[in-house]
């Protein structure tokens, strides 16, 4: 594996070629780092699943560079989905759509639906653009972490998570820390109204405001396979306890207005919700790096992105949170 630090245009071009040749390329997006594979190559995608230890049958998001590529991957795209795409792409929202023939079973988990996203990150967009220029159709990229673990928001975290499972020709593009810090909003657009499967930085209010429909929030769906919807996910090694009493040597994460309990080890003190989302995964990761047994977390209050943070924390704590 090779790490390319703030890759140049030439290096991104080479990375696109490496992807097209069947290698894996981890890259930054505005949400979290993705572990990219050619979405048309069964072999490359199965290597990516192996590097993540992800059970087969869990669908992955296909990343594309522009809305005019959507028709290649999806059919019968409803008007409201086109409005979401027009307003929020490139950006932290994934649309689940009825698939076309090129979205094969190894991408969709054998479902008739495919998840599509245009990420808002200059390195990701340049990589997609170069990949498509040499005939690629889309980059399949789940979060660049081992299955069930905390997503990576830095290149260092990518290497710590999956580095030893990557091959000699695989690449990690280092673009610094991700801006949003939690994964994209996932919206099922195969029903008469949009249904949020995973909350993120594009909030229900933002979805309502452009689709003029009352978005439905579905926390869990028997018919839709979404690994991020499993109760236990996004978990560090340390036990995450929400709103608990911190004791000596416990990690502690809360808004800066909360004082650090005596003897606890402060891992983050964000001053607003965006900072909370941006810092959360690195804080959990740091707790693991110093072998903490427990991390006490006070989740942020409020709507919007706070909801996404509470969702991930609830899963990290294995469903202890009540919404
Ligand atoms: O922000 C993000 O979405 C990041 C960056 C890299 O784009 N990606 C990401 O991928 O979080 P992943 O695989 O860790 O989470 C994507 C979620 C999974 O829970 C997956 O099951 C769900 O999206 N998903 C993907 N395709 C789907 C489909 N066709 N139907 C239902 N759920 C789908
Ligand atoms: Mg993930």
Short mmCIF file of C-alpha atoms and ligand atoms in Angstrom, two decimals:
data_model
loop_
_atom_site.label_atom_id
_atom_site.label_comp_id
_atom_site.label_asym_id
_atom_site.label_seq_id
_atom_site.Cartn_x
_atom_site.Cartn_y
_atom_site.Cartn_z
CA UNK A 1 0.00 0.00 0.00
CA UNK A 2 1.15 3.50 -0.80
CA UNK A 3 -0.03 6.70 0.89
CA UNK A 4 -0.22 9.81 -1.26
CA UNK A 5 -0.14 12.95 0.83
CA UNK A 6 -2.30 15.73 -0.62
CA UNK A 7 -2.08 14.12 -4.07
CA UNK A 8 -1.36 16.23 -7.14
CA UNK A 9 -3.52 16.06 -10.24
CA UNK A 10 -1.01 13.70 -11.83
CA UNK A 11 -1.12 11.42 -8.78
CA UNK A 12 -4.93 11.43 -8.80
CA UNK A 13 -4.83 10.48 -12.47
CA UNK A 14 -2.55 7.54 -11.63
CA UNK A 15 -4.87 6.59 -8.78
CA UNK A 16 -7.83 6.49 -11.18
CA UNK A 17 -5.80 4.19 -13.44
CA UNK A 18 -4.96 1.98 -10.44
CA UNK A 19 -8.68 1.71 -9.65
CA UNK A 20 -9.48 0.85 -13.26
CA UNK A 21 -6.80 -1.87 -13.10
CA UNK A 22 -8.68 -3.48 -10.20
CA UNK A 23 -6.78 -2.04 -7.23
CA UNK A 24 -8.34 -0.38 -4.18
CA UNK A 25 -8.01 3.35 -3.55
CA UNK A 26 -9.07 4.88 -0.24
CA UNK A 27 -10.00 8.53 -0.64
CA UNK A 28 -11.35 11.42 1.42
CA UNK A 29 -14.90 12.67 1.08
CA UNK A 30 -16.58 15.48 3.01
CA UNK A 31 -18.23 12.89 5.31
CA UNK A 32 -15.73 10.10 6.02
CA UNK A 33 -13.00 8.32 4.02
CA UNK A 34 -14.22 5.74 1.51
CA UNK A 35 -12.51 2.52 0.46
CA UNK A 36 -12.94 2.66 -3.31
CA UNK A 37 -13.19 -0.14 -5.85
CA UNK A 38 -14.31 -0.18 -9.49
CA UNK A 39 -18.09 -0.64 -9.12
CA UNK A 40 -18.18 -2.67 -12.35
CA UNK A 41 -15.54 -5.17 -11.26
CA UNK A 42 -16.75 -8.09 -9.19
CA UNK A 43 -13.17 -9.01 -8.37
CA UNK A 44 -12.19 -5.55 -7.13
CA UNK A 45 -15.40 -5.23 -5.12
CA UNK A 46 -14.88 -8.60 -3.47
CA UNK A 47 -11.34 -7.57 -2.47
CA UNK A 48 -12.81 -4.43 -0.93
CA UNK A 49 -15.33 -6.53 1.05
CA UNK A 50 -12.47 -8.73 2.24
CA UNK A 51 -10.37 -5.73 3.37
CA UNK A 52 -13.34 -4.51 5.42
CA UNK A 53 -14.37 -8.01 6.57
CA UNK A 54 -17.81 -6.95 5.46
CA UNK A 55 -20.32 -9.77 5.09
CA UNK A 56 -21.34 -10.18 1.47
CA UNK A 57 -24.89 -9.14 0.82
CA UNK A 58 -24.53 -5.68 2.38
CA UNK A 59 -24.94 -3.15 -0.42
CA UNK A 60 -22.36 -0.43 -1.09
CA UNK A 61 -22.78 3.13 -2.31
CA UNK A 62 -21.72 3.89 -5.88
CA UNK A 63 -20.05 7.30 -6.19
CA UNK A 64 -20.34 9.25 -9.45
CA UNK A 65 -19.04 12.64 -10.59
CA UNK A 66 -22.17 14.36 -11.90
CA UNK A 67 -25.95 14.10 -12.08
CA UNK A 68 -25.93 13.32 -15.81
CA UNK A 69 -24.30 9.96 -14.94
CA UNK A 70 -27.31 9.03 -12.78
CA UNK A 71 -29.30 7.54 -15.67
CA UNK A 72 -26.58 4.95 -16.21
CA UNK A 73 -27.12 3.48 -12.73
CA UNK A 74 -30.76 4.16 -11.93
CA UNK A 75 -34.16 3.91 -13.60
CA UNK A 76 -37.54 5.50 -12.84
CA UNK A 77 -35.96 8.24 -10.75
CA UNK A 78 -38.84 10.15 -9.11
CA UNK A 79 -39.07 13.95 -9.41
CA UNK A 80 -38.40 14.48 -5.73
CA UNK A 81 -35.13 12.52 -6.02
CA UNK A 82 -34.07 14.71 -8.95
CA UNK A 83 -34.77 17.75 -6.76
CA UNK A 84 -32.65 16.33 -3.95
CA UNK A 85 -29.86 15.62 -6.43
CA UNK A 86 -30.06 19.10 -7.96
CA UNK A 87 -30.03 20.84 -4.58
CA UNK A 88 -27.67 18.76 -2.49
CA UNK A 89 -25.17 17.09 -4.83
CA UNK A 90 -22.25 17.20 -4.61
CA UNK A 91 -22.92 16.70 -0.93
CA UNK A 92 -23.52 14.40 2.05
CA UNK A 93 -26.65 12.61 0.82
CA UNK A 94 -27.05 9.16 -0.74
CA UNK A 95 -30.12 8.35 -2.82
CA UNK A 96 -31.44 4.79 -2.94
CA UNK A 97 -32.96 4.30 -6.39
CA UNK A 98 -34.29 1.53 -8.61
CA UNK A 99 -31.25 0.04 -10.28
CA UNK A 100 -30.38 -0.26 -13.96
CA UNK A 101 -28.68 -3.34 -15.43
CA UNK A 102 -25.18 -2.05 -14.75
CA UNK A 103 -25.80 -2.02 -10.99
CA UNK A 104 -25.05 -5.67 -10.42
CA UNK A 105 -25.89 -7.95 -7.51
CA UNK A 106 -22.39 -7.67 -6.01
CA UNK A 107 -22.99 -3.91 -5.50
CA UNK A 108 -26.62 -3.95 -4.42
CA UNK A 109 -26.58 -6.98 -2.14
CA UNK A 110 -28.86 -8.60 -4.76
CA UNK A 111 -31.55 -5.97 -4.17
CA UNK A 112 -33.29 -4.14 -7.01
CA UNK A 113 -32.11 -0.85 -5.55
CA UNK A 114 -28.79 0.95 -5.77
CA UNK A 115 -27.32 3.67 -3.54
CA UNK A 116 -25.76 6.63 -5.40
CA UNK A 117 -23.84 9.67 -4.16
CA UNK A 118 -21.79 12.56 -5.54
CA UNK A 119 -19.32 13.52 -2.79
CA UNK A 120 -18.35 17.14 -2.19
CA UNK A 121 -14.59 16.83 -1.89
CA UNK A 122 -12.11 18.09 -4.49
CA UNK A 123 -9.94 14.93 -4.33
CA UNK A 124 -12.95 12.59 -4.54
CA UNK A 125 -14.44 14.54 -7.44
CA UNK A 126 -11.15 14.70 -9.34
CA UNK A 127 -10.65 10.95 -8.82
CA UNK A 128 -14.18 10.25 -10.08
CA UNK A 129 -13.71 12.55 -13.04
CA UNK A 130 -10.42 10.91 -14.05
CA UNK A 131 -11.86 7.42 -13.46
CA UNK A 132 -14.84 8.16 -15.71
CA UNK A 133 -12.57 9.73 -18.33
CA UNK A 134 -10.81 6.36 -18.81
CA UNK A 135 -14.09 4.48 -19.06
CA UNK A 136 -15.03 3.86 -15.42
CA UNK A 137 -18.71 4.06 -14.57
CA UNK A 138 -18.65 4.55 -10.81
CA UNK A 139 -16.61 3.94 -7.67
CA UNK A 140 -18.07 1.64 -5.03
CA UNK A 141 -16.97 2.99 -1.66
CA UNK A 142 -18.09 2.03 1.80
CA UNK A 143 -16.57 3.78 4.80
CA UNK A 144 -12.89 2.78 5.06
CA UNK A 145 -13.11 0.88 8.35
CA UNK A 146 -13.38 -2.74 9.41
CA UNK A 147 -16.99 -3.90 9.53
CA UNK A 148 -18.82 -2.67 12.64
CA UNK A 149 -15.99 -0.37 13.68
CA UNK A 150 -15.75 3.43 13.77
CA UNK A 151 -15.52 5.15 10.36
CA UNK A 152 -12.21 6.81 9.44
CA UNK A 153 -12.10 10.60 9.19
CA UNK A 154 -8.32 10.83 8.62
CA UNK A 155 -5.93 8.92 6.35
CA UNK A 156 -4.07 7.73 9.45
CA UNK A 157 -7.29 6.15 10.71
CA UNK A 158 -7.79 4.47 7.31
CA UNK A 159 -4.35 2.90 7.56
CA UNK A 160 -4.97 1.81 11.17
CA UNK A 161 -8.28 0.21 10.16
CA UNK A 162 -7.60 -1.49 6.85
CA UNK A 163 -3.91 -0.85 6.06
CA UNK A 164 -2.74 -4.37 6.74
CA UNK A 165 -5.44 -5.83 4.49
CA UNK A 166 -4.44 -3.73 1.48
CA UNK A 167 -2.13 -4.96 -1.25
CA UNK A 168 1.08 -3.52 -2.67
CA UNK A 169 -0.64 -1.61 -5.47
CA UNK A 170 -3.51 -0.28 -3.38
CA UNK A 171 -3.46 3.42 -2.47
CA UNK A 172 -4.57 5.73 0.31
CA UNK A 173 -5.12 9.34 -0.72
CA UNK A 174 -4.53 11.65 2.23
CA UNK A 175 -6.66 14.79 2.03
CA UNK A 176 -6.58 15.73 5.70
CA UNK A 177 -9.48 15.53 8.11
CA UNK A 178 -13.04 15.15 6.81
CA UNK A 179 -15.18 18.24 7.23
CA UNK A 180 -18.54 16.72 8.22
CA UNK A 181 -17.24 13.73 10.17
CA UNK A 182 -20.34 11.50 10.07
CA UNK A 183 -21.60 9.45 7.13
CA UNK A 184 -24.05 10.75 4.53
CA UNK A 185 -27.80 10.92 4.97
CA UNK A 186 -29.35 7.91 3.22
CA UNK A 187 -32.74 8.48 1.60
CA UNK A 188 -34.83 5.72 0.07
CA UNK A 189 -36.26 7.28 -3.10
CA UNK A 190 -38.12 4.20 -4.36
CA UNK A 191 -41.35 5.01 -2.50
CA UNK A 192 -43.95 7.76 -3.10
CA UNK A 193 -42.28 9.90 -0.42
CA UNK A 194 -38.62 10.07 0.63
CA UNK A 195 -37.72 7.89 3.59
CA UNK A 196 -34.61 8.65 5.64
CA UNK A 197 -32.79 5.39 6.41
CA UNK A 198 -29.76 7.02 8.05
CA UNK A 199 -29.69 10.61 9.32
CA UNK A 200 -26.78 12.84 8.31
CA UNK A 201 -25.80 16.40 7.54
CA UNK A 202 -28.63 16.82 5.01
CA UNK A 203 -31.46 17.02 7.51
CA UNK A 204 -35.13 16.02 7.19
CA UNK A 205 -35.99 19.71 7.17
CA UNK A 206 -33.65 20.29 4.22
CA UNK A 207 -35.23 17.32 2.42
CA UNK A 208 -38.75 18.60 3.09
CA UNK A 209 -37.86 22.09 1.94
CA UNK A 210 -36.94 21.01 -1.60
CA UNK A 211 -39.29 18.06 -2.11
CA UNK A 212 -42.38 19.70 -0.58
CA UNK A 213 -43.25 16.37 0.95
CA UNK A 214 -43.23 15.24 4.53
CA UNK A 215 -40.21 12.98 4.75
CA UNK A 216 -40.60 9.74 6.64
CA UNK A 217 -37.91 8.59 9.03
CA UNK A 218 -37.41 4.91 9.20
CA UNK A 219 -35.01 3.73 11.86
CA UNK A 220 -35.07 0.14 10.75
CA UNK A 221 -36.51 -1.64 7.80
CA UNK A 222 -36.95 -5.33 7.33
CA UNK A 223 -37.01 -4.95 3.56
CA UNK A 224 -33.88 -2.83 3.23
CA UNK A 225 -30.45 -4.13 4.00
CA UNK A 226 -28.35 -1.30 5.37
CA UNK A 227 -25.50 -2.27 7.64
CA UNK A 228 -25.48 1.18 9.23
CA UNK A 229 -28.99 0.35 10.38
CA UNK A 230 -27.87 -2.54 12.51
CA UNK A 231 -28.28 -1.77 16.19
CA UNK A 232 -24.64 -2.31 17.01
CA UNK A 233 -22.28 -0.46 14.69
CA UNK A 234 -19.82 2.41 14.66
CA UNK A 235 -18.30 0.91 17.81
CA UNK A 236 -14.87 1.50 19.31
CA UNK A 237 -13.22 -1.16 21.49
CA UNK A 238 -14.00 0.79 24.65
CA UNK A 239 -17.53 0.48 25.99
CA UNK A 240 -19.53 3.59 25.14
CA UNK A 241 -21.90 4.65 27.93
CA UNK A 242 -24.35 7.43 27.26
CA UNK A 243 -25.13 10.00 29.94
CA UNK A 244 -23.39 7.89 32.57
CA UNK A 245 -21.43 8.95 35.62
CA UNK A 246 -17.76 9.21 34.68
CA UNK A 247 -15.31 7.65 37.07
CA UNK A 248 -11.56 7.98 37.30
CA UNK A 249 -9.82 6.81 34.08
CA UNK A 250 -13.03 6.87 32.04
CA UNK A 251 -12.93 8.76 28.75
CA UNK A 252 -15.31 11.71 28.52
CA UNK A 253 -16.93 13.34 25.48
CA UNK A 254 -19.42 16.20 25.77
CA UNK A 255 -20.04 19.75 24.60
CA UNK A 256 -17.51 22.20 26.01
CA UNK A 257 -20.14 23.59 28.40
CA UNK A 258 -19.98 20.31 30.36
CA UNK A 259 -17.09 20.33 32.83
CA UNK A 260 -14.79 17.30 32.88
CA UNK A 261 -15.68 15.02 35.82
CA UNK A 262 -12.87 14.57 38.32
CA UNK A 263 -10.34 11.97 37.17
CA UNK A 264 -11.97 11.47 33.76
CA UNK A 265 -9.95 11.86 30.56
CA UNK A 266 -11.42 14.48 28.26
CA UNK A 267 -11.43 13.23 24.64
CA UNK A 268 -13.34 16.09 23.00
CA UNK A 269 -15.01 19.34 23.98
CA UNK A 270 -16.76 20.65 20.86
CA UNK A 271 -18.28 24.12 21.04
CA UNK A 272 -21.06 23.42 18.52
CA UNK A 273 -22.82 20.51 16.77
CA UNK A 274 -20.69 20.64 13.61
CA UNK A 275 -17.54 20.35 15.69
CA UNK A 276 -19.12 17.51 17.65
CA UNK A 277 -19.77 15.55 14.44
CA UNK A 278 -16.34 16.37 13.05
CA UNK A 279 -14.41 15.33 16.18
CA UNK A 280 -16.45 12.37 17.42
CA UNK A 281 -14.83 9.44 15.59
CA UNK A 282 -11.27 10.64 16.19
CA UNK A 283 -12.10 11.10 19.88
CA UNK A 284 -13.42 7.52 20.15
CA UNK A 285 -10.37 6.29 18.25
CA UNK A 286 -8.01 8.17 20.56
CA UNK A 287 -9.77 6.56 23.54
CA UNK A 288 -8.97 3.15 22.05
CA UNK A 289 -5.36 4.14 21.35
CA UNK A 290 -4.79 4.75 25.08
CA UNK A 291 -6.67 1.55 25.96
CA UNK A 292 -9.60 3.09 27.79
CA UNK A 293 -12.15 0.59 29.03
CA UNK A 294 -15.11 2.98 29.05
CA UNK A 295 -16.01 6.23 27.38
CA UNK A 296 -18.81 8.30 28.90
CA UNK A 297 -20.55 10.38 26.26
CA UNK A 298 -23.13 13.13 26.62
CA UNK A 299 -24.82 13.26 23.21
CA UNK A 300 -25.66 16.69 21.75
CA UNK A 301 -29.23 17.96 21.95
CA UNK A 302 -31.27 19.46 19.13
CA UNK A 303 -32.36 18.65 15.56
CA UNK A 304 -30.47 18.29 12.33
CA UNK A 305 -26.89 17.10 12.53
CA UNK A 306 -27.32 16.48 16.29
CA UNK A 307 -29.81 13.77 15.35
CA UNK A 308 -27.18 12.08 13.16
CA UNK A 309 -24.63 12.22 15.97
CA UNK A 310 -27.15 10.73 18.43
CA UNK A 311 -27.95 7.98 15.91
CA UNK A 312 -24.26 6.96 15.64
CA UNK A 313 -23.72 7.22 19.38
CA UNK A 314 -26.78 5.09 20.03
CA UNK A 315 -25.33 2.41 17.78
CA UNK A 316 -21.86 2.74 19.28
CA UNK A 317 -23.47 2.16 22.66
CA UNK A 318 -25.46 -0.72 21.15
CA UNK A 319 -28.91 0.74 21.23
CA UNK A 320 -28.90 2.26 24.71
CA UNK A 321 -30.06 5.66 23.50
CA UNK A 322 -33.73 6.63 23.49
CA UNK A 323 -34.80 9.13 20.85
O1 LIG B 1 -20.81 9.20 3.76
C1 LIG B 1 -20.93 8.06 3.28
O2 LIG B 1 -22.01 7.60 2.90
C2 LIG B 1 -19.64 7.22 3.15
C3 LIG B 1 -18.74 7.87 2.11
C4 LIG B 1 -17.51 7.07 1.84
O3 LIG B 1 -19.46 8.11 0.93
N1 LIG B 1 -19.96 5.88 2.81
C5 LIG B 1 -20.56 5.03 3.68
O4 LIG B 1 -20.70 3.75 3.18
O5 LIG B 1 -20.92 5.36 4.79
P1 LIG B 1 -21.08 2.50 4.10
O6 LIG B 1 -21.08 1.33 3.19
O7 LIG B 1 -20.21 2.45 5.28
O8 LIG B 1 -22.55 2.82 4.51
C6 LIG B 1 -23.52 2.90 3.49
C7 LIG B 1 -24.83 2.39 3.95
C8 LIG B 1 -24.75 0.94 4.38
O9 LIG B 1 -25.45 0.81 5.61
C9 LIG B 1 -25.44 0.21 3.25
O10 LIG B 1 -26.03 -0.97 3.67
C10 LIG B 1 -26.43 1.26 2.76
O11 LIG B 1 -25.72 2.45 2.85
N2 LIG B 1 -26.79 1.03 1.37
C11 LIG B 1 -26.00 1.08 0.29
N3 LIG B 1 -26.68 0.71 -0.82
C12 LIG B 1 -27.92 0.44 -0.42
C13 LIG B 1 -29.08 -0.02 -1.07
N4 LIG B 1 -29.10 -0.30 -2.37
N5 LIG B 1 -30.20 -0.19 -0.34
C14 LIG B 1 -30.19 0.06 0.98
N6 LIG B 1 -29.12 0.48 1.66
C15 LIG B 1 -28.00 0.67 0.98
MG1 LIG B 2 -19.78 2.18 7.19
#
